[in-house]
Tab-separated table of C-alpha atoms in Angstrom:
chain	number	residue	atom	x	y	z
A	760	MET	CA	-175.730	77.440	122.732
A	761	SER	CA	-172.955	74.879	122.630
A	762	ILE	CA	-173.407	71.214	121.887
A	763	ILE	CA	-170.985	68.343	122.189
A	764	GLY	CA	-171.946	65.004	120.673
A	765	ALA	CA	-171.789	61.263	121.347
A	766	VAL	CA	-169.691	60.139	124.273
A	767	ASN	CA	-169.448	57.015	126.364
A	768	SER	CA	-169.742	57.082	130.163
A	769	GLY	CA	-169.034	53.442	130.893
A	770	PHE	CA	-172.247	52.534	132.704
A	771	GLY	CA	-172.723	48.780	132.313
A	772	ALA	CA	-175.908	47.297	130.918
A	773	TYR	CA	-178.233	45.213	133.054
A	774	SER	CA	-177.538	41.627	132.196
A	775	ALA	CA	-179.085	38.317	133.061
A	776	GLY	CA	-178.418	34.737	132.157
A	777	ALA	CA	-176.142	31.933	133.173
A	778	TYR	CA	-172.755	31.009	131.804
A	779	SER	CA	-172.827	28.388	129.075
A	780	PRO	CA	-169.883	26.791	127.251
A	781	ALA	CA	-171.591	27.388	123.884
A	782	ALA	CA	-171.724	31.124	124.568
A	783	ALA	CA	-168.000	31.145	125.362
A	784	THR	CA	-167.116	29.674	121.977
A	785	ASP	CA	-169.419	32.070	120.103
A	786	SER	CA	-168.153	35.198	121.874
A	787	LYS	CA	-166.385	38.032	120.121
A	788	PRO	CA	-162.930	39.311	121.133
A	789	ILE	CA	-162.731	41.602	124.174
A	790	LEU	CA	-162.735	45.177	122.833
A	791	ASN	CA	-163.557	47.014	126.073
A	792	PRO	CA	-161.518	45.568	128.981
A	793	ASN	CA	-162.940	45.696	132.517
A	794	GLU	CA	-166.511	45.535	131.217
A	795	SER	CA	-169.134	42.830	131.677
A	796	THR	CA	-168.923	39.867	129.292
A	797	GLN	CA	-172.571	38.917	129.810
A	798	ARG	CA	-174.942	39.843	127.023
A	799	ALA	CA	-178.211	41.589	127.927
A	800	PRO	CA	-181.370	39.892	126.649
A	801	GLY	CA	-182.140	40.967	123.080
A	802	LYS	CA	-178.749	42.622	122.511
A	803	LEU	CA	-176.150	41.663	119.915
A	804	SER	CA	-173.108	41.738	122.193
A	805	SER	CA	-171.895	42.294	125.742
A	806	PRO	CA	-170.375	45.625	126.825
A	807	ALA	CA	-166.902	44.014	126.720
A	808	GLU	CA	-167.390	42.926	123.081
A	809	CYS	CA	-169.272	45.984	121.773
A	810	GLU	CA	-167.757	47.377	118.580
A	811	THR	CA	-170.063	50.445	118.687
A	812	CYS	CA	-168.865	51.468	122.164
A	813	LYS	CA	-165.225	50.873	121.216
A	814	ASN	CA	-165.499	53.165	118.181
A	815	ARG	CA	-167.726	55.863	119.728
A	816	LYS	CA	-166.225	59.330	119.243
A	817	TYR	CA	-167.563	62.794	119.817
A	818	GLN	CA	-166.817	66.287	118.615
A	819	ASP	CA	-167.699	69.852	119.588
A	820	GLY	CA	-169.977	71.579	117.086
A	821	SER	CA	-169.662	75.167	118.327
A	822	ASP	CA	-167.660	78.015	116.820
A	823	GLU	CA	-165.707	78.612	120.057
A	824	MET	CA	-162.109	77.616	120.650
A	825	VAL	CA	-162.582	74.736	123.099
A	826	SER	CA	-161.476	71.108	123.381
A	827	PHE	CA	-162.788	68.355	121.095
A	828	LYS	CA	-162.791	70.351	117.859
A	829	SER	CA	-161.713	67.113	116.154
A	830	ALA	CA	-163.474	63.802	116.863
A	831	GLN	CA	-161.936	61.867	119.760
A	832	HIS	CA	-162.632	58.632	121.632
A	833	ILE	CA	-163.106	58.872	125.392
A	834	SER	CA	-162.657	55.970	127.784
A	835	PRO	CA	-165.962	54.849	129.310
A	836	GLN	CA	-164.752	55.562	132.843
A	837	ALA	CA	-163.707	59.165	132.093
A	838	ALA	CA	-166.401	60.267	129.658
A	839	ALA	CA	-168.875	61.925	132.044
A	840	ALA	CA	-166.136	63.966	133.736
A	841	ARG	CA	-164.553	64.932	130.409
A	842	VAL	CA	-167.880	66.124	128.977
A	843	ARG	CA	-168.621	68.081	132.153
A	844	GLY	CA	-165.172	69.694	131.959
A	845	HIS	CA	-165.643	70.522	128.287
A	846	GLU	CA	-168.982	72.214	128.952
A	847	ALA	CA	-167.330	74.183	131.784
A	848	GLU	CA	-164.984	75.617	129.124
A	849	HIS	CA	-168.027	77.075	127.346
A	850	VAL	CA	-169.263	78.639	130.616
A	851	SER	CA	-165.803	80.100	131.254
A	852	ASN	CA	-165.744	81.550	127.731
A	853	ALA	CA	-169.131	83.199	128.351
A	854	TYR	CA	-167.821	84.938	131.477
A	855	LYS	CA	-164.670	86.071	129.643
A	856	ASP	CA	-166.719	87.414	126.728
A	857	ALA	CA	-169.039	89.298	129.083
A	858	ALA	CA	-166.093	90.852	130.940
A	859	GLN	CA	-164.366	91.951	127.723
A	860	HIS	CA	-167.461	93.526	126.160
A	861	ASN	CA	-169.032	95.300	129.157
A	862	GLY	CA	-171.638	92.598	129.705
A	863	LYS	CA	-173.110	90.573	132.518
A	864	VAL	CA	-173.823	86.824	132.533
A	865	LEU	CA	-177.469	86.475	133.526
A	866	GLN	CA	-177.650	82.692	133.295
A	867	ALA	CA	-175.343	79.771	132.480
A	868	SER	CA	-176.433	76.143	132.602
A	869	VAL	CA	-174.956	72.809	131.559
A	870	SER	CA	-176.930	69.643	130.896
A	871	LEU	CA	-175.527	66.212	130.114
A	872	LYS	CA	-177.411	63.913	127.753
A	873	THR	CA	-177.533	60.128	128.009
A	874	ALA	CA	-178.439	57.367	125.561
A	875	VAL	CA	-178.506	53.585	125.321
A	876	CYS	CA	-176.155	51.719	122.975
A	877	PRO	CA	-178.233	49.771	120.431
A	878	GLU	CA	-175.658	46.970	120.220
A	879	CYS	CA	-174.959	46.125	123.885
A	880	GLY	CA	-177.589	48.068	125.877
A	881	ARG	CA	-175.072	50.122	127.857
A	882	THR	CA	-176.246	53.518	129.120
A	883	TYR	CA	-173.712	56.211	128.278
A	884	VAL	CA	-173.284	59.995	128.284
A	885	SER	CA	-174.084	60.959	124.708
A	886	GLY	CA	-173.167	64.631	124.949
A	887	GLY	CA	-173.726	67.913	126.684
A	888	VAL	CA	-175.311	71.296	126.074
A	889	THR	CA	-174.341	74.672	127.539
A	890	ALA	CA	-176.811	77.542	127.468
A	891	THR	CA	-175.789	81.067	128.456
A	892	LYS	CA	-177.543	84.417	128.527
A	893	ILE	CA	-175.423	87.560	128.537
A	894	LYS	CA	-176.712	91.117	128.767
A	895	TYR	CA	-174.539	93.726	127.085
A	896	SER	CA	-174.955	97.444	127.771
A	897	ASN	CA	-174.436	99.795	124.853
A	898	GLU	CA	-173.595	103.289	126.110
A	899	GLU	CA	-173.322	104.779	122.594
A	900	ASN	CA	-176.891	103.835	121.653
A	901	PRO	CA	-179.071	107.001	121.662
A	902	TYR	CA	-182.050	105.019	122.998
A	903	GLN	CA	-179.940	103.777	125.915
A	904	GLN	CA	-178.822	107.376	126.639
A	905	ALA	CA	-182.426	108.611	126.545
A	906	ARG	CA	-183.490	105.826	128.907
A	907	LYS	CA	-180.740	106.751	131.368
A	908	SER	CA	-181.803	110.403	131.166
A	909	MET	CA	-185.415	109.432	131.940
A	910	ASP	CA	-184.275	107.249	134.838
A	911	LYS	CA	-182.197	110.131	136.200
A	912	GLN	CA	-185.177	112.512	136.133
A	913	GLY	CA	-187.344	109.981	137.951
A	914	LEU	CA	-184.751	109.296	140.632
A	915	LEU	CA	-183.685	112.886	141.440
A	916	GLY	CA	-184.651	113.747	144.986
A	917	ASN	CA	-185.724	110.212	145.993
A	918	ASN	CA	-183.059	109.938	148.685
A	919	VAL	CA	-183.290	113.361	150.284
A	920	ASP	CA	-183.442	113.531	154.074
A	921	LEU	CA	-185.203	116.786	155.004
A	922	ALA	CA	-185.201	116.167	158.756
A	923	VAL	CA	-182.482	118.428	160.070
């Protein structure tokens, strides 16, 4: 199983409230351009001013050679696609491994995880998980050879057409 951690998808938080001059003077600097400057009720900052979202990085925790082995920041607009692409690398590696070692991929699935930023209330893609199941056949195993022998005995003569 492969896991990639904390990413930002750029979904804006629901926000309510009117503009007030006092709020404009108390606002923080714009850290995330093209994001809403309105603060959601009960949140510390708006998505445009959120320090947590600006500094969010994620890193792959698997032992495979894939992207994001070192922590990297992803732009909010590209995060969901980048995580999906990264998880596709794990699926591709599973198919390559199965082909190289006489195996068959029985199942491969990718799921993206979401979370809510505690500072600004933005919903973001927080990571992804890839799960694969591969069946490998071992022809040298004596139990496997015995099973094939038993299958052969049971199947001999099953497809004989005696009508001549």
